[in-house]
CSV table of C-alpha atoms in Angstrom, one decimal:
chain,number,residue,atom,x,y,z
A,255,UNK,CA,-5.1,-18.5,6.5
A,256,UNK,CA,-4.8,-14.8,7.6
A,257,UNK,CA,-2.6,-12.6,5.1
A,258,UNK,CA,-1.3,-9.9,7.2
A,259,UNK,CA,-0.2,-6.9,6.3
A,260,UNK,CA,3.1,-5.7,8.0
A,261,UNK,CA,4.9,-2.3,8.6
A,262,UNK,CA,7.2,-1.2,5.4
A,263,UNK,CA,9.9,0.5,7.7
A,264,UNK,CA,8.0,2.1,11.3
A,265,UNK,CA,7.3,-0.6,13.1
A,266,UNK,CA,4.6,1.2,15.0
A,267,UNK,CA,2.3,1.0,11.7
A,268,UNK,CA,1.2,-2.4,12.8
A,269,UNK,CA,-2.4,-2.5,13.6
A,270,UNK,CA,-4.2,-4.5,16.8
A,271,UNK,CA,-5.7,-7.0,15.1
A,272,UNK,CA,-2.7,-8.3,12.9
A,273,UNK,CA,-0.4,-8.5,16.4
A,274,UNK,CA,-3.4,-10.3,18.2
A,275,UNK,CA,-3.5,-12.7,14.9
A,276,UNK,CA,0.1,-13.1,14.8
A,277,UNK,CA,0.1,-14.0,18.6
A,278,UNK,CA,-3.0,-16.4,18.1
A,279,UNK,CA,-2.1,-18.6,14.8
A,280,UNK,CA,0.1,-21.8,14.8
A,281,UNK,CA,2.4,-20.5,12.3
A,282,UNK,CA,3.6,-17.8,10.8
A,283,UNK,CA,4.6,-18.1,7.0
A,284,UNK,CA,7.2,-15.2,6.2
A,285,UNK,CA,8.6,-14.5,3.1
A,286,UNK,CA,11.8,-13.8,5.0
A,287,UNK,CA,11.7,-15.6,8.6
A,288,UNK,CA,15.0,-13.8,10.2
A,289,UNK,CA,13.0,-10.5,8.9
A,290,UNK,CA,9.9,-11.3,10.2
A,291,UNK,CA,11.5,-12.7,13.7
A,292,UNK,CA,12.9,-9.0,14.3
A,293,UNK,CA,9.4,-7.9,13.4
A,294,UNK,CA,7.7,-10.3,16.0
A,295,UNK,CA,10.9,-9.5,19.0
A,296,UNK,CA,10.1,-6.1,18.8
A,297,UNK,CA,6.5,-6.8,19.3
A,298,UNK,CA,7.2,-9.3,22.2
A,299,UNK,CA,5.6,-12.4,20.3
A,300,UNK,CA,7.5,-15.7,19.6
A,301,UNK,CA,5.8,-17.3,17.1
A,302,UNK,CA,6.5,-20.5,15.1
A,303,UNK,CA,8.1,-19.5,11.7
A,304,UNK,CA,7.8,-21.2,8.2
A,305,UNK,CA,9.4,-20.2,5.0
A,306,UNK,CA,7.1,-19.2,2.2
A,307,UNK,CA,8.9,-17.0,-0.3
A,308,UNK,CA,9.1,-16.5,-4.3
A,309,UNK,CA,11.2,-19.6,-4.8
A,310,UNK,CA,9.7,-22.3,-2.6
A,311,UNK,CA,5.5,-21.3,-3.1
A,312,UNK,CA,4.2,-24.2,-4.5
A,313,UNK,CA,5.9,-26.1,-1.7
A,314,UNK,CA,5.2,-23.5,1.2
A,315,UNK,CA,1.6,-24.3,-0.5
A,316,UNK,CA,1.2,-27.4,0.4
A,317,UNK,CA,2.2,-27.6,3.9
A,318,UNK,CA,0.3,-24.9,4.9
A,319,UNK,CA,-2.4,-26.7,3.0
A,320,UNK,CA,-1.7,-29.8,4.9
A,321,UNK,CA,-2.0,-27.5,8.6
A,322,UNK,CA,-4.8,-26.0,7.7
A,323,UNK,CA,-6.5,-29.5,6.8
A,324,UNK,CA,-5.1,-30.5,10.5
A,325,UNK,CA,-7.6,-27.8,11.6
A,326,UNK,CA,-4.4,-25.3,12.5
A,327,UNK,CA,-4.3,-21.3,11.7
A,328,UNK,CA,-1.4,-19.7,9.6
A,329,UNK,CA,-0.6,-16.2,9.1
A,330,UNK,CA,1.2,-15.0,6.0
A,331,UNK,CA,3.2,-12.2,5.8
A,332,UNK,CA,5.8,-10.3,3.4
A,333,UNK,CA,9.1,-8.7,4.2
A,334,UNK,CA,6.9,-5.1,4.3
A,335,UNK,CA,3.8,-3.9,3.3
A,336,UNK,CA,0.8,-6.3,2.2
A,337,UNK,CA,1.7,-9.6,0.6
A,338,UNK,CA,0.4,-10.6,-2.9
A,339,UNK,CA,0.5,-6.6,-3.9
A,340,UNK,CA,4.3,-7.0,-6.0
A,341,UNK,CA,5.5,-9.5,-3.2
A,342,UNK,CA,4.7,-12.9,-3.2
A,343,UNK,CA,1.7,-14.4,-1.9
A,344,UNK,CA,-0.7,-14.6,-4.8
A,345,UNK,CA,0.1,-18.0,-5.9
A,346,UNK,CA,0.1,-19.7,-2.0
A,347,UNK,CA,-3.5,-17.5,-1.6
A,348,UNK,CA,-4.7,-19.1,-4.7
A,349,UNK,CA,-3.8,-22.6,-4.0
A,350,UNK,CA,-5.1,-21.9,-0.6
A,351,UNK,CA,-8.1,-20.9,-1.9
A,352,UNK,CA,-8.3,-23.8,-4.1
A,353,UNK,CA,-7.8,-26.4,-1.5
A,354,UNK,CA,-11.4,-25.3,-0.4
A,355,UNK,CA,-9.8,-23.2,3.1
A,356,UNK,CA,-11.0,-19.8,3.8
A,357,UNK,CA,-8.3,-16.6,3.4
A,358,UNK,CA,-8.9,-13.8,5.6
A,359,UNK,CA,-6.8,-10.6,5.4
A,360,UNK,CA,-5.7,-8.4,7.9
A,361,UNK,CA,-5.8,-4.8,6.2
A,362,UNK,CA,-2.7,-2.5,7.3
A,363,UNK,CA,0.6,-1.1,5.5
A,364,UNK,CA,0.8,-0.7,1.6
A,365,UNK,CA,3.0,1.3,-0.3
A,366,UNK,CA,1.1,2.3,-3.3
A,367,UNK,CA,-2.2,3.6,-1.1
A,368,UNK,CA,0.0,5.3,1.4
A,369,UNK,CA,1.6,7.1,-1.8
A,370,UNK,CA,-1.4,7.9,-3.2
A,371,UNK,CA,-2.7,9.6,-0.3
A,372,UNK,CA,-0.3,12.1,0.0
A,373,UNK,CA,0.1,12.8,-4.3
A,374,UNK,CA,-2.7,15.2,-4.2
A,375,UNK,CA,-3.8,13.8,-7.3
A,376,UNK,CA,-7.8,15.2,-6.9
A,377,UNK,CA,-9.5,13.7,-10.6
A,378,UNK,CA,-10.1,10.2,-11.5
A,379,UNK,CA,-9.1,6.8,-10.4
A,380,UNK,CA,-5.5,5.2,-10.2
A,381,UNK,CA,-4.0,2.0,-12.3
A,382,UNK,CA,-1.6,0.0,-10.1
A,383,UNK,CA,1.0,-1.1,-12.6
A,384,UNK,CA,3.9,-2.7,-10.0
A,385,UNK,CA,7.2,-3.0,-11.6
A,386,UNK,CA,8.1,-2.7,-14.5
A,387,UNK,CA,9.9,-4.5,-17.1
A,388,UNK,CA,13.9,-3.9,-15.7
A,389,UNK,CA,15.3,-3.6,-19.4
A,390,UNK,CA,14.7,-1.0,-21.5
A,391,UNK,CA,12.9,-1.8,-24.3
A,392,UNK,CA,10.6,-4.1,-22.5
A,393,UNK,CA,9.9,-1.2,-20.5
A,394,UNK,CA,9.3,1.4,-23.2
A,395,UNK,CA,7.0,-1.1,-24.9
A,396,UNK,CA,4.6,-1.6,-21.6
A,397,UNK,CA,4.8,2.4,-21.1
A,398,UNK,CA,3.5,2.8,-24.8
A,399,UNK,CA,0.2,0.4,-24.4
A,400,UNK,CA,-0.2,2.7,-20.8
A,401,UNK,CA,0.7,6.2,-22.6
A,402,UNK,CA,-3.3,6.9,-23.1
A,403,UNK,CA,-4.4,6.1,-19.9
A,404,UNK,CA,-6.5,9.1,-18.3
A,405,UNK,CA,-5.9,7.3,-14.8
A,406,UNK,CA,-2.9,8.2,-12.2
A,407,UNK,CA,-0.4,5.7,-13.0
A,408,UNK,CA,1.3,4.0,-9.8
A,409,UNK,CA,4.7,2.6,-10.4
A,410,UNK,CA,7.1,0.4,-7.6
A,411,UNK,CA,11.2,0.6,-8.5
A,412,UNK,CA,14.3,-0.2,-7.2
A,413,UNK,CA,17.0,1.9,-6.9
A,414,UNK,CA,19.5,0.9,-9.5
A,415,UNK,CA,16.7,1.4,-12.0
A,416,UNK,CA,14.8,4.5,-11.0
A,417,UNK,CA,16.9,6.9,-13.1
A,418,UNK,CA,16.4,4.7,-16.2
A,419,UNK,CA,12.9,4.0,-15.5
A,420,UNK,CA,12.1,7.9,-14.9
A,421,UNK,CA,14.3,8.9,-18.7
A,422,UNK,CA,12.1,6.7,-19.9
A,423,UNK,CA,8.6,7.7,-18.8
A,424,UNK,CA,9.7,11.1,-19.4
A,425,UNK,CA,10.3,10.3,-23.3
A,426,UNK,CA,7.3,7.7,-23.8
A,427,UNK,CA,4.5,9.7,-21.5
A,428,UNK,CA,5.7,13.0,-22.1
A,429,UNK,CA,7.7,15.3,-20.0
A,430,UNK,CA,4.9,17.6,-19.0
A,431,UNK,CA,2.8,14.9,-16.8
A,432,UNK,CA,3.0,15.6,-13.2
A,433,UNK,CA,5.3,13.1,-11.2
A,434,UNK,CA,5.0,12.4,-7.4
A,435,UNK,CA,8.4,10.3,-6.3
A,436,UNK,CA,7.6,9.0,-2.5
A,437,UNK,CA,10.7,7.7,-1.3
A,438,UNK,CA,11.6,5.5,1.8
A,439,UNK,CA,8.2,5.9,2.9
A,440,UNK,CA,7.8,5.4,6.9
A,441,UNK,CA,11.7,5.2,6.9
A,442,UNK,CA,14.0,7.4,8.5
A,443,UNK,CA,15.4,8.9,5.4
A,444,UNK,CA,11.4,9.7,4.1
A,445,UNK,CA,11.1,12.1,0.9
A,446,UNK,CA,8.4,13.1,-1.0
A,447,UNK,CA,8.7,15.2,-4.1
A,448,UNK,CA,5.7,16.4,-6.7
A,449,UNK,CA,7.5,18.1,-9.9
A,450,UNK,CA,6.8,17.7,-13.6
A,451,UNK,CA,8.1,14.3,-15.1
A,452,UNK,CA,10.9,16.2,-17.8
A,453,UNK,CA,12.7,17.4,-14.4
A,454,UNK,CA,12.9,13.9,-12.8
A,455,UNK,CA,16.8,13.8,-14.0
A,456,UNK,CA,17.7,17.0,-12.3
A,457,UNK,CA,15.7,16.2,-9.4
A,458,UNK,CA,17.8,12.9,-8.8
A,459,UNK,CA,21.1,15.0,-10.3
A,460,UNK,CA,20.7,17.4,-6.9
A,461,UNK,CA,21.1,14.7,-4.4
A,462,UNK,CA,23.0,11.3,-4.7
A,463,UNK,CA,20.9,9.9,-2.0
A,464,UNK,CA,17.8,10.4,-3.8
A,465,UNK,CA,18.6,7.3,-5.9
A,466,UNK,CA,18.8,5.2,-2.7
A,467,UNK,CA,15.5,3.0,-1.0
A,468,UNK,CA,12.7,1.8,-2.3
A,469,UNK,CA,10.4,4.1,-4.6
A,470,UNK,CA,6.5,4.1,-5.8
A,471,UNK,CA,6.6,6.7,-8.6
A,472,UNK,CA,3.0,8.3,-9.5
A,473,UNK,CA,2.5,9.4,-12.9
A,474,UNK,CA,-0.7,11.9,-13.8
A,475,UNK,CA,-3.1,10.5,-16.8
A,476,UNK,CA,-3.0,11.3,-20.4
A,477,UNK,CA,-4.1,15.1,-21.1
A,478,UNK,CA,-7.5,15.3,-22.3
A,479,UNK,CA,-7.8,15.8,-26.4
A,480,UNK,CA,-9.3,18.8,-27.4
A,481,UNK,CA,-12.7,19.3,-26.7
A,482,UNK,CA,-13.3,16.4,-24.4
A,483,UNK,CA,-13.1,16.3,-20.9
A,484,UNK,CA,-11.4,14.5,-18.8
A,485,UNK,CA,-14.9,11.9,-17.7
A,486,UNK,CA,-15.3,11.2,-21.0
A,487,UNK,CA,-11.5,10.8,-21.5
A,488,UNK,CA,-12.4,7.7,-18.9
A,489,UNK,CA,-15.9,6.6,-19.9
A,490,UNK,CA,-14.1,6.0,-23.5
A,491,UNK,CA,-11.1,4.5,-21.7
A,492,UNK,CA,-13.0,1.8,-19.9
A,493,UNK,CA,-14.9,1.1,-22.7
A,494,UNK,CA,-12.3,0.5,-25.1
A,495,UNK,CA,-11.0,-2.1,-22.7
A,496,UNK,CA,-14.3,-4.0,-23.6
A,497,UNK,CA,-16.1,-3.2,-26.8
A,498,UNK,CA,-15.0,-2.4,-30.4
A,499,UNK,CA,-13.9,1.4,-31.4
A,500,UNK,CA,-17.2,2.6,-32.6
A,501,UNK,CA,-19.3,1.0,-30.1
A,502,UNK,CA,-17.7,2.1,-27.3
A,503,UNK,CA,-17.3,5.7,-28.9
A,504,UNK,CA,-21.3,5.6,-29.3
A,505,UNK,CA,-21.6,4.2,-25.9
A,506,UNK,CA,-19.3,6.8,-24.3
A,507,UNK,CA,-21.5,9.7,-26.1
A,508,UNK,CA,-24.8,8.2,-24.8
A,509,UNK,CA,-23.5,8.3,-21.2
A,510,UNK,CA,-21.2,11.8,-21.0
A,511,UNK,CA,-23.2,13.8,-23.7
A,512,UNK,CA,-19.8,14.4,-25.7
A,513,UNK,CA,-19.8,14.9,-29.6
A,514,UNK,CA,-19.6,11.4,-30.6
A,515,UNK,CA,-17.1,12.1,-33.8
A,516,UNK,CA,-14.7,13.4,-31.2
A,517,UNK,CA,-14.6,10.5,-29.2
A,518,UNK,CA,-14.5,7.8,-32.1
A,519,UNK,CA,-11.3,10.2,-33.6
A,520,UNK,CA,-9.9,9.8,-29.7
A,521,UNK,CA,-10.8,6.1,-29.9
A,522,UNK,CA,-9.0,6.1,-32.9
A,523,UNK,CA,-6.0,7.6,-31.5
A,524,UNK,CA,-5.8,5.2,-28.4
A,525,UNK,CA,-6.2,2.2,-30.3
A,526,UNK,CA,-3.3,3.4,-32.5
């Protein structure tokens, strides 16, 4: 089974090798088939389609188990972007995968890397965090266990929720981290925008349209504490994941050569 990534808006950012796949395979599985069928049209290729979306998985599962045991290829894609990254797919790739067939993907479109490579974030890594929680308190309460994170935080949202979603980062992260809001991306109505999180509101305020399309919010990492730079901020980070507090505060003074009181007290602080 080949996942396949597809274009989020342009259909132009398709590569060669997913439309010679596409062409080749026995069936397509689409989250959305009358979606994918304008996808295909435009491309001239008329392909067998099959439904394999949120609600029917397990089923979709096992009949493209069943073609792929009949020696047949399938192709999987999503309405946009690549499937299995906050679209469905994960569950049909791990049955799939299960089943004993091989899963092969076809690399192309994704929101959250295209995002990240126009943020201009230069230090550290990212954490891919998807959606989150669409009430409020739910959301708060996952914000707070990533409020420490030294990482660039990448966030997906809908439009009825952004302006809720973005209040709330601003009070739980704190309004002075840098936010990059990327907007329609590859659509016609396109927008990037870098400003710092406390001026989301009046950002959205300035232009009704700005609350419309499909967003990936980028959030910069947690400041580091005084004295302590920001690679120890993640050697200490990743550590913590793993170890108890005052190992992974001795461990993270072994390997960056930072004063190990000041990184159990920042251990401390994280944990809490």
């Amino acid at each position: 089974m080949y996942v396949v990534a597809t274009p989020m808006g342009n259909l132009q950012d398709i590569t060669l090798r997913a439309l010679a796949v596409l062409r080749a395979v026995d069936v397509v599985a689409a989250e959305d088939t009358r979606h994918t069928k304008g996808l295909l049209s435009a491309h001239g290729i008329s392909a067998s389609l099959m439904a394999a979306h949120e609600h029917n998985e397990a089923r979709a599962a096992e009949q493209i188990i069943g073609r792929l045991a009949a020696g047949e290829q399938v192709a999987f894609v999503s309405d946009a972007g690549t499937p299995g990254i906050s679209d469905p797919g994960a569950r049909l790739v791990a049955a799939v995968r299960a089943a004993g067939h091989p899963v092969v993907p076809v690399p192309g479109p994704s929101a959250v890397v295209a995002a990240l490579s126009v943020a201009g974030f230069v230090e550290g890594g990212f954490h891919f965090v998807g959606f989150l929680p669409p009430k409020s308190g739910a959301r708060r309460h996952r914000l707070e266990a990533l409020r420490e994170g030294v990482d660039v935080t990448v966030f997906y949202e809908a439009p009825h929720r952004v302006r809720d979603s973005l209040r709330d980062m601003a009070e739980v992260l704190g309004p002075d981290r840098e936010l990059v809001v990327a907007r329609e991306l590859t659509k016609r109505f396109e927008e990037i925008a870098r400003l710092p999180l406390g001026e989301a509101q009046a950002w959205l305020d300035a232009d009704a349209n700005r609350e419309r399309g499909e967003f990936v919010l980028l959030v910069s990492g947690a400041p580091p504490a005084e004295g302590l730079d920001a690679e120890a901020e993640r050697v200490l980070a990743l550590l913590l994941a793993e170890l108890p507090t005052r190992t992974a505060a001795k461990l993270a003074a072994d390997i960056t050569g930072q004063p190990k009181n000041a990184l159990y007290q920042r251990a401390l602080a994280i944990k809490s």
